[in-house]
Short mmCIF file of C-alpha atoms and ligand atoms in Angstrom, two decimals:
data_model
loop_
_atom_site.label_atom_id
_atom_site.label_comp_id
_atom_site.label_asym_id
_atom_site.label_seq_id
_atom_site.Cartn_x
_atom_site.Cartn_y
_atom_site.Cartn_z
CA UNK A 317 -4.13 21.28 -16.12
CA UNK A 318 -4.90 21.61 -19.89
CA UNK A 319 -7.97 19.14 -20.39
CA UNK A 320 -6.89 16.12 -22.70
CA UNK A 321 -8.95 13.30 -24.03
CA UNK A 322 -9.45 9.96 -22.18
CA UNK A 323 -9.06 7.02 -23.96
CA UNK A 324 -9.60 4.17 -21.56
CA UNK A 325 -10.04 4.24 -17.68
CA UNK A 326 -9.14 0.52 -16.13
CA UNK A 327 -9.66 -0.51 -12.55
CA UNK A 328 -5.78 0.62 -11.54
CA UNK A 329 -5.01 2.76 -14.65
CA UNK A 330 -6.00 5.68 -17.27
CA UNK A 331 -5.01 6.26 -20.42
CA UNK A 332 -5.08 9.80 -21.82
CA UNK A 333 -4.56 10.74 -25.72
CA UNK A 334 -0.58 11.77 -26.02
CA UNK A 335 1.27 14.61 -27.12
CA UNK A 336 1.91 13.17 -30.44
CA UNK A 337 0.39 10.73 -32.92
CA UNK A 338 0.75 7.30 -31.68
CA UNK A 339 1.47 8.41 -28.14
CA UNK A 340 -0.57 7.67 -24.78
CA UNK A 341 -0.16 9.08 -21.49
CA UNK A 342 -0.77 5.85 -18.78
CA UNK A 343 -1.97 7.54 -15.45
CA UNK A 344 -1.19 5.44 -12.44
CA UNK A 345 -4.12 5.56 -9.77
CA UNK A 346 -3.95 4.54 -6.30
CA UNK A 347 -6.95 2.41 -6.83
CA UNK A 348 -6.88 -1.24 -6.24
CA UNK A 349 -9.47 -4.00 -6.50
CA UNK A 350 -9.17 -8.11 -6.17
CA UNK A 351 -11.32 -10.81 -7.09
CA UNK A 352 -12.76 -9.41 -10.50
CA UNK A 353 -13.58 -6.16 -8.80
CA UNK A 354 -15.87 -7.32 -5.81
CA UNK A 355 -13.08 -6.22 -3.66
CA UNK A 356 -11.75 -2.20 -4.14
CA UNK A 357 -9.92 -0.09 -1.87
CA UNK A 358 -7.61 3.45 -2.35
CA UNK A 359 -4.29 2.89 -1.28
CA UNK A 360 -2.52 6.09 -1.08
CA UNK A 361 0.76 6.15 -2.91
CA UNK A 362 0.49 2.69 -5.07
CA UNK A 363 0.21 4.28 -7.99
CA UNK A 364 3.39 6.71 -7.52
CA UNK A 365 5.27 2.86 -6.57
CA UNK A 366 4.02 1.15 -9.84
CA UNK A 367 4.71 4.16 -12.06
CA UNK A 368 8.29 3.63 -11.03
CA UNK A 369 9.02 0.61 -10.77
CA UNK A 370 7.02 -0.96 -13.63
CA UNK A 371 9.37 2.12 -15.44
CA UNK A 372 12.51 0.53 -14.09
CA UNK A 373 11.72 -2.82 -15.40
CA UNK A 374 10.77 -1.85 -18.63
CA UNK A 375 13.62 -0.10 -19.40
CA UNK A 376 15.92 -3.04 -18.28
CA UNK A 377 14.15 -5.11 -20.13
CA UNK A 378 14.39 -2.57 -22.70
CA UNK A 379 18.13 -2.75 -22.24
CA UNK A 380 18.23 -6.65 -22.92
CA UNK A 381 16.38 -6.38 -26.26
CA UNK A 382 12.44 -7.21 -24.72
CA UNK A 383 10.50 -4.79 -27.29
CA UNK A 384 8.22 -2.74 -25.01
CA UNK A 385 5.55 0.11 -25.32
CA UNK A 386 7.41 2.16 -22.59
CA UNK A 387 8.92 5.46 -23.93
CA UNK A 388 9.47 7.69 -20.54
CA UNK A 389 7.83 8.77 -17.33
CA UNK A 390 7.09 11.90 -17.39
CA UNK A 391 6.12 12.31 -13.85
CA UNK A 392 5.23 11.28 -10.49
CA UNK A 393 2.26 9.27 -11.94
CA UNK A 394 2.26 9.37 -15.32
CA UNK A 395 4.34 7.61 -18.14
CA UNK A 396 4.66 8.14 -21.83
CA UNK A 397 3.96 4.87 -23.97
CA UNK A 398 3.42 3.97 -27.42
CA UNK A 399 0.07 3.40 -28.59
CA UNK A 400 0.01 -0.38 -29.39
CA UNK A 401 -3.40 -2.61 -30.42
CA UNK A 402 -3.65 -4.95 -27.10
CA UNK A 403 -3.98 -8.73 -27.44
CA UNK A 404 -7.03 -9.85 -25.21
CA UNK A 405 -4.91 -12.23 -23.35
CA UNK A 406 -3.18 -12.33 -19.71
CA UNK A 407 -0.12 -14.06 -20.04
CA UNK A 408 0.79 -15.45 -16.71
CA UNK A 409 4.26 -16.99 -15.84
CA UNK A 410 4.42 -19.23 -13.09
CA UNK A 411 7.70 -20.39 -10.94
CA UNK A 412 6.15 -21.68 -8.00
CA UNK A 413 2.33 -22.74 -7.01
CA UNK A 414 0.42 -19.83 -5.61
CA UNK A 415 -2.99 -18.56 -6.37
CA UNK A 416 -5.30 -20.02 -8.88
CA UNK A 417 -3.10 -22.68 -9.96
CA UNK A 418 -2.42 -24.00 -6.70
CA UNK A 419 -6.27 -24.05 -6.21
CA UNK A 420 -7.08 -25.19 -9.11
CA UNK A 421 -4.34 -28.65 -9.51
CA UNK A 422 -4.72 -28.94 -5.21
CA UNK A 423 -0.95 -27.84 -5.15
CA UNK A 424 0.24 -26.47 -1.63
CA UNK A 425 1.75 -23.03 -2.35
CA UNK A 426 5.30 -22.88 -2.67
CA UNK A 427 5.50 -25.96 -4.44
CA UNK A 428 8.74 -25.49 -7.02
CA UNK A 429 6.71 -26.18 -10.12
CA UNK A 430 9.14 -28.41 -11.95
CA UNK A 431 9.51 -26.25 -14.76
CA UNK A 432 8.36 -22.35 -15.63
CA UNK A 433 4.48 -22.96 -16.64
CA UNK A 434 2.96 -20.12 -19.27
CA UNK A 435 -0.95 -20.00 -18.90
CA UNK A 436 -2.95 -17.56 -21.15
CA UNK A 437 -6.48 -16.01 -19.83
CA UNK A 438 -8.41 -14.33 -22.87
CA UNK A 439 -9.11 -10.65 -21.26
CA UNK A 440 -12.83 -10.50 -21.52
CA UNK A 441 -14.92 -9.29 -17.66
CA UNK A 442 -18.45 -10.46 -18.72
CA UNK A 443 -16.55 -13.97 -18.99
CA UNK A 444 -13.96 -13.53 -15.85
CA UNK A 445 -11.00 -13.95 -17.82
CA UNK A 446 -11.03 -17.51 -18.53
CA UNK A 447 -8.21 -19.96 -18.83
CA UNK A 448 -7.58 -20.38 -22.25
CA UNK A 449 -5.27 -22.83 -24.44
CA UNK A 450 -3.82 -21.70 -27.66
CA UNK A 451 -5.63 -23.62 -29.64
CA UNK A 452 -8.81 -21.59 -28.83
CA UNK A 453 -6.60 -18.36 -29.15
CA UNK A 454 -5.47 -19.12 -32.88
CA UNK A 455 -9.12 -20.55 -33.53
CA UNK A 456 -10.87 -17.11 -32.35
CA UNK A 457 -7.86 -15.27 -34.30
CA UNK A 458 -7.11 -13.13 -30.50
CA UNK A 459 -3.90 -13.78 -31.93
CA UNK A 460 -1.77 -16.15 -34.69
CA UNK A 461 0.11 -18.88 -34.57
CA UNK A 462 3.37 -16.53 -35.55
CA UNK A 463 2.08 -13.60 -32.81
CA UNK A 464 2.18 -16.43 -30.28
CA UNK A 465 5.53 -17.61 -31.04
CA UNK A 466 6.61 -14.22 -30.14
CA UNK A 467 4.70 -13.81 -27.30
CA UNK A 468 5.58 -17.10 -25.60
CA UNK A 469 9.78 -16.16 -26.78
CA UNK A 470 9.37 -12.93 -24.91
CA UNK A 471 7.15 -14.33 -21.62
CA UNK A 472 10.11 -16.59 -21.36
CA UNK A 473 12.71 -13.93 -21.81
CA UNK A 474 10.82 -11.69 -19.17
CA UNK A 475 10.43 -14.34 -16.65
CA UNK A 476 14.17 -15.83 -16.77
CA UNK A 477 15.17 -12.06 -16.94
CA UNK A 478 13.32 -10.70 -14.17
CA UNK A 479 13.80 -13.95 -11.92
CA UNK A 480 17.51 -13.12 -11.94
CA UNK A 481 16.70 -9.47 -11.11
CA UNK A 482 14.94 -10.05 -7.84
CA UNK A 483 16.36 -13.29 -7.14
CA UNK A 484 19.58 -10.76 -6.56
CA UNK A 485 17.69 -8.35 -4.21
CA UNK A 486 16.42 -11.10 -1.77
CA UNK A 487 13.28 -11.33 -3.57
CA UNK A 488 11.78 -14.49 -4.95
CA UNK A 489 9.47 -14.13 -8.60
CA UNK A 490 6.61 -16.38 -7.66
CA UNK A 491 4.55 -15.67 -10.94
CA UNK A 492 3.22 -12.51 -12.81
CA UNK A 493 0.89 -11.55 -15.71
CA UNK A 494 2.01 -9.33 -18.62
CA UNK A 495 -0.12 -8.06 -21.71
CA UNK A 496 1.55 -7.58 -25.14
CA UNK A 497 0.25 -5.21 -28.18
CA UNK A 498 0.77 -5.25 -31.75
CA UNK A 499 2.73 -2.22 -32.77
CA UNK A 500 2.81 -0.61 -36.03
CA UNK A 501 5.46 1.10 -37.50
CA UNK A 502 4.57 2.35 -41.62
CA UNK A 503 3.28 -1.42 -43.14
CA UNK A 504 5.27 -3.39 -40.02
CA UNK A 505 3.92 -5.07 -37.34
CA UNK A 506 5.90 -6.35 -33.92
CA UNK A 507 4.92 -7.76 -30.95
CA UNK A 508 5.67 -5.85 -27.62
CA UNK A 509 5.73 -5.79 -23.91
CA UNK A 510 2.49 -3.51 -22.75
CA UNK A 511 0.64 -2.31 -19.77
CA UNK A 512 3.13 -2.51 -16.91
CA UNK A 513 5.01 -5.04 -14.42
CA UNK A 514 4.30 -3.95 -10.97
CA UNK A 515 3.31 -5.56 -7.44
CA UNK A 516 0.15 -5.42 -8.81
CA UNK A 517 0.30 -7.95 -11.64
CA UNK A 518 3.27 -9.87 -9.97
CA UNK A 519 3.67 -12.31 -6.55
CA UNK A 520 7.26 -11.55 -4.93
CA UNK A 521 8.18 -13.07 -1.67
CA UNK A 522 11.32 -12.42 0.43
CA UNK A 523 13.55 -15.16 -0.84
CA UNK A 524 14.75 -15.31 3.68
CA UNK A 525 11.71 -15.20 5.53
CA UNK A 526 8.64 -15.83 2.83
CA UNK A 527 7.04 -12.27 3.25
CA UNK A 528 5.03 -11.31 0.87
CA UNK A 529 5.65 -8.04 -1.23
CA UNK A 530 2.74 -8.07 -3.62
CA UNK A 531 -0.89 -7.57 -4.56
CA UNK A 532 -1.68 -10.95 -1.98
CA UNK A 533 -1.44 -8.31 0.71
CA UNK A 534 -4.49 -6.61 -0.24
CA UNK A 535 -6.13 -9.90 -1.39
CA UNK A 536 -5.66 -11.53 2.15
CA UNK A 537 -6.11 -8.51 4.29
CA UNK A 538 -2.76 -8.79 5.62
CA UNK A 539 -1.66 -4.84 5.63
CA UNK A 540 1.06 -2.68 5.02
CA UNK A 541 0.34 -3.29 1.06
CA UNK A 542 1.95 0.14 0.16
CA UNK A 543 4.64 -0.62 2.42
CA UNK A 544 5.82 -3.66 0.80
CA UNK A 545 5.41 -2.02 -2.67
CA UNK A 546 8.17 0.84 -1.33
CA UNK A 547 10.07 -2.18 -0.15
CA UNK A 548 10.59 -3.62 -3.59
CA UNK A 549 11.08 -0.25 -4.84
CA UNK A 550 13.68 0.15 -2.36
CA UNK A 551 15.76 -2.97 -3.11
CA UNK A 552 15.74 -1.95 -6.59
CA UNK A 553 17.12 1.34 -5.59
CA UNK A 554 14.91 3.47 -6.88
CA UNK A 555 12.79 5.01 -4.25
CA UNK A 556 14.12 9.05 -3.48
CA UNK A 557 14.66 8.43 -0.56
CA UNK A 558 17.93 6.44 -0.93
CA UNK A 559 20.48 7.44 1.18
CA UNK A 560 22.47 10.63 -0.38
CA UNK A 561 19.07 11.32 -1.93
CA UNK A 562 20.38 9.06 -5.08
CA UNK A 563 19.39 6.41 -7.09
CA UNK A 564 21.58 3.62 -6.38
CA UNK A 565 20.12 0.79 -8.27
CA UNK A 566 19.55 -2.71 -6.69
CA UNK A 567 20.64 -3.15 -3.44
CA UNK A 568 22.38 -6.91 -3.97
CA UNK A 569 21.50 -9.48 -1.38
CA UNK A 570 24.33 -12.07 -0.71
N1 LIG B 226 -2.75 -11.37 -12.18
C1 LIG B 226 -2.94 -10.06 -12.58
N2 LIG B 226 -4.17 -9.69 -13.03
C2 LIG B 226 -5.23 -10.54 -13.11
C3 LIG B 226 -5.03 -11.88 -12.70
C4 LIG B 226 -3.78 -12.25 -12.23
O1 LIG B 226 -2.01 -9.26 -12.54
O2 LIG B 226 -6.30 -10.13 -13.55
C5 LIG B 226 -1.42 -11.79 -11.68
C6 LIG B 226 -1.43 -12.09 -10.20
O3 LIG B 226 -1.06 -10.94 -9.45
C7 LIG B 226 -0.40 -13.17 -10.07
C8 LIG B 226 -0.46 -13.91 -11.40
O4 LIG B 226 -1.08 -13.01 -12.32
O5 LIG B 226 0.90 -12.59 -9.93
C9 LIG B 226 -1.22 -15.19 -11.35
O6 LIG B 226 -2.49 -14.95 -10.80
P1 LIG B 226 -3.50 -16.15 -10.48
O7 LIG B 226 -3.91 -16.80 -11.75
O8 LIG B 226 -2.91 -17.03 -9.43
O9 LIG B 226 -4.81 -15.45 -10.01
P2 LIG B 226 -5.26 -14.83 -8.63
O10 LIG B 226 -4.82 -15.72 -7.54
O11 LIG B 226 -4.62 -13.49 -8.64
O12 LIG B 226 -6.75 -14.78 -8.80
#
């Protein structure tokens, strides 16, 4: 393969220079880690599962109006996005208590949180990623008043958007994290959907029996972590396997 420059190599991802100005090349790696990175194992196929479906999502989101970096995959592991200047925040949606949030208010998971809950962490690993409000966000300048207007109008979008989507293949939206990046087009600047919706950076439990088809598997040691990734895949119709060798779409759960 013709040698290309790296731009950025994350714990689950690389990013390669594209083929054009303004282009990058996001690499999908089977790598995984938990618990800022104390925690790291390979698992064999992930990254072929999150390439695809985190391409599926953004294009439906694409299809609903959610500006996104996402132009096309162009393989197995590999997807073409636009280059975009990332905000340093997570932006976490919660629907239900799991994870920190449950730890950190004493709230038994699976607690219906009375009403969608955004948190923001600012992204920064000598610091852990700490819970952050906005008023320390627009103080800093990580991003303005009018950039988080747009980012909390799009979370919100996302979340009702998505919640919908899996609630309709069986599968419940528990919470997940999204980044966003300013893009510039000539003297314009918008606000879009980056780095990628996946397993990895979402909880999903079977709406029936309260499986869990996420990144928890890995966290808890609980096994068959690729497995459950293929299973979401699956639902959404988009795994090659289908039967007829097609790509169905979702599989709608009654
Ligand atoms: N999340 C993520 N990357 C992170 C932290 C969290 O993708 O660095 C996702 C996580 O998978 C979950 C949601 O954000 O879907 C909320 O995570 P939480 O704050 O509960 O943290 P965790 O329990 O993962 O430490």
């Amino acid at each position: 393969m013709k040698s290309r420059r790296l731009v950025y190599e994350g714990k689950a991802k690389i990013l390669y220079e594209g083929p054009e100005p303004g282009t990058l090349v996001q690499y999908f790696k089977d790598d995984t880690t938990a618990f800022d990175a104390t925690k790291k194992a390979v698992l064999e196929g992930k990254g072929v599962l999150n390439n695809r479906i985190s391409e599926y999502i953004m294009q439906r989101l694409a299809e609903i109006g959610v500006p996104t970096h996402f132009i096309r995959r162009l393989n197995m592991r590999e997807q073409l996005i636009r280059e975009v200047e990332i905000i340093p925040l997570e932006v976490v949606v919660r629907n239900i208590a799991a994870g920190s949030l449950a730890k950190r208010l004493g709230l038994e998971e699976g607690f219906q949180l009375p009403r969608s809950i955004i948190e923001f962490y600012y992204k920064n690993d000598s610091l852990h990623d700490p819970l952050v409000t906005e008023e320390h966000i627009t103080a800093f300048n990580w991003a303005t008043p009018q950039e988080m207007d747009d980012i909390i109008a799009l979370a919100v979008r996302v979340n009702d958007f998505l919640s919908g989507l899996f609630l309709g293949i069986g599968i419940k939206l528990v919470d997940f994290k999204v980044e966003f990046g300013r893009l510039w087009e000539n003297d314009m600047m918008r606000v879009v959907l980056a780095d990628e919706i996946s397993p990895d950076s979402c909880r999903l439990w079977d709406a029936k029996t309260g499986e869990k088809l996420d990144k928890d598997r890995f966290r808890r040691d609980l096994g068959g972590v690729t497995e459950a990734y293929a299973e979401v895949a699956r639902r959404l119709g988009i795994l090659n396997d289908q039967p007829g060798g097609e790509r169905k779409g979702p599989v709608l759960v009654k």
